[in-house]
Amino acid sequence: MKARILVLGVLAVLICAGLAVSVQAAKPGTDFNGPHYNLNIIGKDVDWKGNGGGYDNGHTMFVPENTSDFNITVWDEGVETVVPGIRINITQGAEFDVIDGNAFDDGTCAFQLAPGKYHVYIAAKAKPGGYTNIVGWVQANNTYYFDIGDVQVSKSKKAQWDDATDLFYVSGQEEPNAIDMLSNQDNVWVFDYLAALNTYDPTLYPNPLYFWQYDNHGSKLVQIRFYEA
């Protein structure tokens, strides 16, 4: 009980300080030209062998243009489940960085955010017709995951930016009752949530993680922009 009171107190301070604020959906006239970091996710043929260069560091990941032959095993609220797509592990560290930019060797990429909190926008570019489903997952431990939101992006004649900020926040409604750390009103930056979860019960949640399930169906380029909040 004392551990829970301590953790909830920390979360309350974060929320009251305005550190867990999301934004509304992107509207016409939104300025996408200010200071930001671009992450480019490039879709390639499933038999792509690379160009002999390195695929780590920088701004670019290479993933299958069609992930129908790829899947991930998750433990959705404790139930082992196979879901379509590849896995993109996301952490937060000293700077923005692509840690692993090649999904073709093991079905996994990795990306690191810089310190702080961000408004996140996403758009499908290149030729029209494809679409991509993205689901954000919290991996509380090896046998208990839960999703915190999803977004589908697709390319029409004109690229449309979608607000994906909610993929980086955990709300009290999204957190399963089995964990029961947040109140219904809480909305917490995902990396603050992971740290609080570990403090809440370090034995049960020794190394909580965050990742995207990236299910691609024809998107040749998905661009993600991070604007400091």
PDB file of N, CA and C in Angstrom, residues 1 6-7 28 33 50 72 81 86 97 108 114 124 135 141 143 145 153 156 160 162 165 170 172 174 209 215 224:
ATOM      1  N   MET A   1       0.832  -1.203   0.000  1.00  0.00           N
ATOM      2  CA  MET A   1       0.000   0.000   0.000  1.00  0.00           C
ATOM      3  C   MET A   1       0.863   1.248   0.000  1.00  0.00           C
ATOM      4  N   LEU A   6       3.082   6.150  -2.812  1.00  0.00           N
ATOM      5  CA  LEU A   6       4.253   6.877  -3.270  1.00  0.00           C
ATOM      6  C   LEU A   6       4.218   7.072  -4.781  1.00  0.00           C
ATOM      7  N   VAL A   7       3.944   5.997  -5.522  1.00  0.00           N
ATOM      8  CA  VAL A   7       3.934   6.080  -6.984  1.00  0.00           C
ATOM      9  C   VAL A   7       2.834   6.990  -7.463  1.00  0.00           C
ATOM     10  N   PRO A  28      -6.200  21.781 -40.295  1.00  0.00           N
ATOM     11  CA  PRO A  28      -5.657  22.561 -41.401  1.00  0.00           C
ATOM     12  C   PRO A  28      -4.973  23.814 -40.870  1.00  0.00           C
ATOM     13  N   ASN A  33       6.462  22.955 -39.933  1.00  0.00           N
ATOM     14  CA  ASN A  33       7.792  23.356 -40.396  1.00  0.00           C
ATOM     15  C   ASN A  33       8.703  23.815 -39.271  1.00  0.00           C
ATOM     16  N   GLY A  50      19.178  -5.394 -48.815  1.00  0.00           N
ATOM     17  CA  GLY A  50      19.978  -4.267 -48.365  1.00  0.00           C
ATOM     18  C   GLY A  50      20.939  -3.816 -49.435  1.00  0.00           C
ATOM     19  N   ILE A  72       4.092 -11.123 -34.528  1.00  0.00           N
ATOM     20  CA  ILE A  72       4.670 -10.916 -33.194  1.00  0.00           C
ATOM     21  C   ILE A  72       3.831 -11.694 -32.193  1.00  0.00           C
ATOM     22  N   THR A  81      -0.967 -14.283 -27.572  1.00  0.00           N
ATOM     23  CA  THR A  81      -1.677 -13.943 -28.800  1.00  0.00           C
ATOM     24  C   THR A  81      -0.674 -13.620 -29.889  1.00  0.00           C
ATOM     25  N   ILE A  86       5.611  -6.277 -37.684  1.00  0.00           N
ATOM     26  CA  ILE A  86       6.940  -6.326 -37.074  1.00  0.00           C
ATOM     27  C   ILE A  86       6.911  -5.526 -35.777  1.00  0.00           C
ATOM     28  N   ASP A  97      17.708   8.735 -31.998  1.00  0.00           N
ATOM     29  CA  ASP A  97      18.643   7.836 -32.667  1.00  0.00           C
ATOM     30  C   ASP A  97      17.908   6.584 -33.143  1.00  0.00           C
ATOM     31  N   THR A 108      12.522  -6.956 -36.298  1.00  0.00           N
ATOM     32  CA  THR A 108      12.533  -5.971 -35.223  1.00  0.00           C
ATOM     33  C   THR A 108      13.382  -4.765 -35.612  1.00  0.00           C
ATOM     34  N   ALA A 114      14.771  11.483 -27.768  1.00  0.00           N
ATOM     35  CA  ALA A 114      15.545  12.372 -26.909  1.00  0.00           C
ATOM     36  C   ALA A 114      14.756  12.660 -25.631  1.00  0.00           C
ATOM     37  N   ALA A 124       1.520   8.977 -44.231  1.00  0.00           N
ATOM     38  CA  ALA A 124       1.990   8.060 -45.269  1.00  0.00           C
ATOM     39  C   ALA A 124       2.263   8.877 -46.525  1.00  0.00           C
ATOM     40  N   VAL A 135       0.054  -0.107 -33.567  1.00  0.00           N
ATOM     41  CA  VAL A 135      -0.497  -0.267 -32.219  1.00  0.00           C
ATOM     42  C   VAL A 135       0.631  -0.050 -31.218  1.00  0.00           C
ATOM     43  N   ASN A 141       5.694  -7.037 -18.247  1.00  0.00           N
ATOM     44  CA  ASN A 141       6.715  -8.058 -17.990  1.00  0.00           C
ATOM     45  C   ASN A 141       6.629  -9.073 -19.123  1.00  0.00           C
ATOM     46  N   THR A 143       5.126 -11.792 -19.549  1.00  0.00           N
ATOM     47  CA  THR A 143       3.854 -12.492 -19.802  1.00  0.00           C
ATOM     48  C   THR A 143       2.631 -11.599 -19.581  1.00  0.00           C
ATOM     49  N   TYR A 145       1.169  -7.921 -21.352  1.00  0.00           N
ATOM     50  CA  TYR A 145       1.231  -6.728 -22.188  1.00  0.00           C
ATOM     51  C   TYR A 145      -0.163  -6.092 -22.219  1.00  0.00           C
ATOM     52  N   VAL A 153      -2.633   4.810 -40.900  1.00  0.00           N
ATOM     53  CA  VAL A 153      -2.272   5.871 -41.836  1.00  0.00           C
ATOM     54  C   VAL A 153      -2.335   5.315 -43.247  1.00  0.00           C
ATOM     55  N   SER A 156      -3.525   9.105 -49.718  1.00  0.00           N
ATOM     56  CA  SER A 156      -4.421   9.468 -50.807  1.00  0.00           C
ATOM     57  C   SER A 156      -3.622  10.377 -51.744  1.00  0.00           C
ATOM     58  N   GLN A 160      -1.777  13.326 -45.586  1.00  0.00           N
ATOM     59  CA  GLN A 160      -2.466  13.934 -44.454  1.00  0.00           C
ATOM     60  C   GLN A 160      -1.751  13.565 -43.173  1.00  0.00           C
ATOM     61  N   ASP A 162      -1.615  12.863 -39.327  1.00  0.00           N
ATOM     62  CA  ASP A 162      -2.476  12.437 -38.233  1.00  0.00           C
ATOM     63  C   ASP A 162      -1.745  12.623 -36.910  1.00  0.00           C
ATOM     64  N   THR A 165       0.058  11.466 -31.017  1.00  0.00           N
ATOM     65  CA  THR A 165       0.585  11.735 -29.682  1.00  0.00           C
ATOM     66  C   THR A 165       0.050  10.754 -28.646  1.00  0.00           C
ATOM     67  N   VAL A 170      -0.269   6.812 -21.506  1.00  0.00           N
ATOM     68  CA  VAL A 170      -1.052   5.737 -20.884  1.00  0.00           C
ATOM     69  C   VAL A 170      -2.135   6.396 -20.034  1.00  0.00           C
ATOM     70  N   GLY A 172      -5.702   6.106 -17.552  1.00  0.00           N
ATOM     71  CA  GLY A 172      -6.282   5.204 -16.566  1.00  0.00           C
ATOM     72  C   GLY A 172      -7.296   4.259 -17.166  1.00  0.00           C
ATOM     73  N   GLU A 174      -6.996   2.946 -20.192  1.00  0.00           N
ATOM     74  CA  GLU A 174      -6.269   1.930 -20.966  1.00  0.00           C
ATOM     75  C   GLU A 174      -5.554   0.920 -20.076  1.00  0.00           C
ATOM     76  N   LEU A 209       8.672  -2.345 -20.866  1.00  0.00           N
ATOM     77  CA  LEU A 209       9.114  -1.850 -22.167  1.00  0.00           C
ATOM     78  C   LEU A 209       7.933  -1.250 -22.932  1.00  0.00           C
ATOM     79  N   ASP A 215       2.186  -2.896 -38.702  1.00  0.00           N
ATOM     80  CA  ASP A 215       1.589  -3.819 -39.662  1.00  0.00           C
ATOM     81  C   ASP A 215       1.412  -3.072 -40.988  1.00  0.00           C
ATOM     82  N   ILE A 224       7.312  10.173 -39.532  1.00  0.00           N
ATOM     83  CA  ILE A 224       6.857  10.542 -38.192  1.00  0.00           C
ATOM     84  C   ILE A 224       7.649  11.747 -37.740  1.00  0.00           C
TER      85      ILE A 224
END
